[in-house]
Backbone as a chain_set.jsonl record, in Angstrom:
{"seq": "XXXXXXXXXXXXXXXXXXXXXXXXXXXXXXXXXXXXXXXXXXXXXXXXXXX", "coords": {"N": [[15.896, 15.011, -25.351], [14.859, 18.123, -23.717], [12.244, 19.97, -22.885], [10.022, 22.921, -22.941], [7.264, 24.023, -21.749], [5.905, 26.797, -23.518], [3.848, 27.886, -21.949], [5.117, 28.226, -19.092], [7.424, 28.926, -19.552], [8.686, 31.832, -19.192], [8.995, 32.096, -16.45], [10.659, 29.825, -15.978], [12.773, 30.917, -17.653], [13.612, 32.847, -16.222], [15.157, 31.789, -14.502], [18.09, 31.212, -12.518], [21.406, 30.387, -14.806], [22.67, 28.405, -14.236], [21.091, 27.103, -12.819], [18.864, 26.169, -14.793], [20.565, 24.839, -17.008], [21.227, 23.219, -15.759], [18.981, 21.289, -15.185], [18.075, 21.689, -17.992], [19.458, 19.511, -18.631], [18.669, 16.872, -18.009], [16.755, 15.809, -19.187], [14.239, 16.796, -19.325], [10.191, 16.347, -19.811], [8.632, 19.66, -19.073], [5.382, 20.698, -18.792], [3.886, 22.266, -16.883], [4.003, 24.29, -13.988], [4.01, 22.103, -12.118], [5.546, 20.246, -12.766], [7.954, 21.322, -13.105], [8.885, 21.687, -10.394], [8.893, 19.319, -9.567], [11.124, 18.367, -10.293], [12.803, 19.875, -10.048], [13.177, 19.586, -6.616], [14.205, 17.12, -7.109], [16.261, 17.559, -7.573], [17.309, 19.354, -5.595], [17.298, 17.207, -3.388], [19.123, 15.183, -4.547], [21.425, 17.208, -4.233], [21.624, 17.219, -1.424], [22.315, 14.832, -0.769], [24.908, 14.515, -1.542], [25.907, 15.872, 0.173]], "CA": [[15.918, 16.452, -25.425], [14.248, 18.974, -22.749], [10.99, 20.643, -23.417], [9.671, 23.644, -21.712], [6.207, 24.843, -22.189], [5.437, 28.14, -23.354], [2.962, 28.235, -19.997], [5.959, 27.947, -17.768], [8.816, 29.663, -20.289], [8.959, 32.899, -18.428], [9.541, 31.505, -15.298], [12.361, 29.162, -16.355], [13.88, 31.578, -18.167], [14.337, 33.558, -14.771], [16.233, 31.014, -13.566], [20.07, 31.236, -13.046], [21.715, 29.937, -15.795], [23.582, 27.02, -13.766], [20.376, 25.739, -13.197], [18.526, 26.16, -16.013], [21.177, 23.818, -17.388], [20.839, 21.363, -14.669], [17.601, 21.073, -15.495], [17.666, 20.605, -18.755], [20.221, 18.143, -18.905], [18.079, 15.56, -17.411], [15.999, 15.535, -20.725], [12.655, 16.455, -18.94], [9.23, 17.223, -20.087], [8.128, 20.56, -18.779], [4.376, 21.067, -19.173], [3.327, 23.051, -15.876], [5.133, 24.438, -12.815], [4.249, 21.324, -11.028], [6.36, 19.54, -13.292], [8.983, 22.269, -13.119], [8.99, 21.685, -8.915], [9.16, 18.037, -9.305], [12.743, 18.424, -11.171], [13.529, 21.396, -8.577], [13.248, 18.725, -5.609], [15.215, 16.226, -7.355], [17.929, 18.291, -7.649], [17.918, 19.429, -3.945], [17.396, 15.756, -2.507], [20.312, 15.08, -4.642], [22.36, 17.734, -3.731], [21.809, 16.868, -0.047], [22.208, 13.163, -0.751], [25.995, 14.605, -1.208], [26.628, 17.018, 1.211]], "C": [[14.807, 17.021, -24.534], [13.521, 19.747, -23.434], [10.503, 21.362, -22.715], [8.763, 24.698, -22.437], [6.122, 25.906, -22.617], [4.438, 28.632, -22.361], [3.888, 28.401, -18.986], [7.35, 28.462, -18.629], [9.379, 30.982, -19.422], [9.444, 32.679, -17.204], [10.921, 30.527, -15.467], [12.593, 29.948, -16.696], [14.536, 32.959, -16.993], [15.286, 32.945, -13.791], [17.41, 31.342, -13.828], [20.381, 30.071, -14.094], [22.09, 28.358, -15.509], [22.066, 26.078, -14.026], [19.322, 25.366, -13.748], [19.816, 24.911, -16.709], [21.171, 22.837, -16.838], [19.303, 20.898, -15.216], [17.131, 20.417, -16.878], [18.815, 19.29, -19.569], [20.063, 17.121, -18.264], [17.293, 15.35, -18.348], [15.054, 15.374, -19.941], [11.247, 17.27, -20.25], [8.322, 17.994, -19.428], [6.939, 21.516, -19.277], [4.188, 22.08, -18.163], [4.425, 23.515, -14.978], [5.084, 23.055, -12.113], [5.105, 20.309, -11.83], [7.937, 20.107, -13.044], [9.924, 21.827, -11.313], [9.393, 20.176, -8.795], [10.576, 17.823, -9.482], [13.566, 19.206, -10.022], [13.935, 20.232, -7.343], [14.503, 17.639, -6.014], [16.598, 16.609, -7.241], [18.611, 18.576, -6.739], [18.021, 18.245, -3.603], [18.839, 15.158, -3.451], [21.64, 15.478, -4.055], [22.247, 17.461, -1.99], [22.051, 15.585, 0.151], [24.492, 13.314, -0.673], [27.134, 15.19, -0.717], [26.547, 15.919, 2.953]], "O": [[13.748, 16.393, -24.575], [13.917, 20.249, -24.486], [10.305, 20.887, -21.596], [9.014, 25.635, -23.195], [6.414, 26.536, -21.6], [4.341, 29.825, -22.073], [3.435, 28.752, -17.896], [8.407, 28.235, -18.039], [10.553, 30.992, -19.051], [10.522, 33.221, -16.957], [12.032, 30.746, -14.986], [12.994, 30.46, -15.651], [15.535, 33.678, -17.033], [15.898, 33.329, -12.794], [17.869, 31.685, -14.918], [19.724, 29.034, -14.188], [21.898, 27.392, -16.247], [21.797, 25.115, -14.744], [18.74, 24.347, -13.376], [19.265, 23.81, -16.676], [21.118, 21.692, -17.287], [19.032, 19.769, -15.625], [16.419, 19.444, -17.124], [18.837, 18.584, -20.577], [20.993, 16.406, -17.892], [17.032, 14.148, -18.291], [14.716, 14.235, -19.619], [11.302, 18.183, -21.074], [7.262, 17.47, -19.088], [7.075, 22.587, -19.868], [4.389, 23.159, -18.72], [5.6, 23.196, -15.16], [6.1, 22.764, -11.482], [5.3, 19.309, -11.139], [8.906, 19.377, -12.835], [11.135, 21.717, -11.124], [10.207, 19.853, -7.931], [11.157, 17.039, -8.732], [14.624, 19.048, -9.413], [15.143, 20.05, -7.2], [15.508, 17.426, -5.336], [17.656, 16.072, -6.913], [19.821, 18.41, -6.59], [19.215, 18.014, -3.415], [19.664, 14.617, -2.715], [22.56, 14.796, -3.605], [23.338, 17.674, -1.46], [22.0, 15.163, 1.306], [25.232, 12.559, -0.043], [28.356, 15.195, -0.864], [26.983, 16.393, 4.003]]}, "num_chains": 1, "name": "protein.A"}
């Protein structure tokens, strides 16, 4: 299950919805933004891994 600080809640919760769900259906733990960015990257180097 996905965890997302109250330090970094406001900001996720500005995210679009899609990927706000991408996100947390990788079951991360989201202490800081730089945790937040690490997940963000993954997601692009994915998505370019299948474009």
């Amino acid at each position: 299950m996905s965890y997302v600080s109250p330090h970094i809640k406001e900001k996720f919760e500005s995210m679009p919805l899609d990927l706000k769900n991408a996100i947390l259906a990788r079951n991360v733990h989201l202490e800081n933004m730089n945790d937040l960015m690490s997940v963000l990257e993954q997601i692009i180097a994915e998505g370019e891994g299948r474009g």
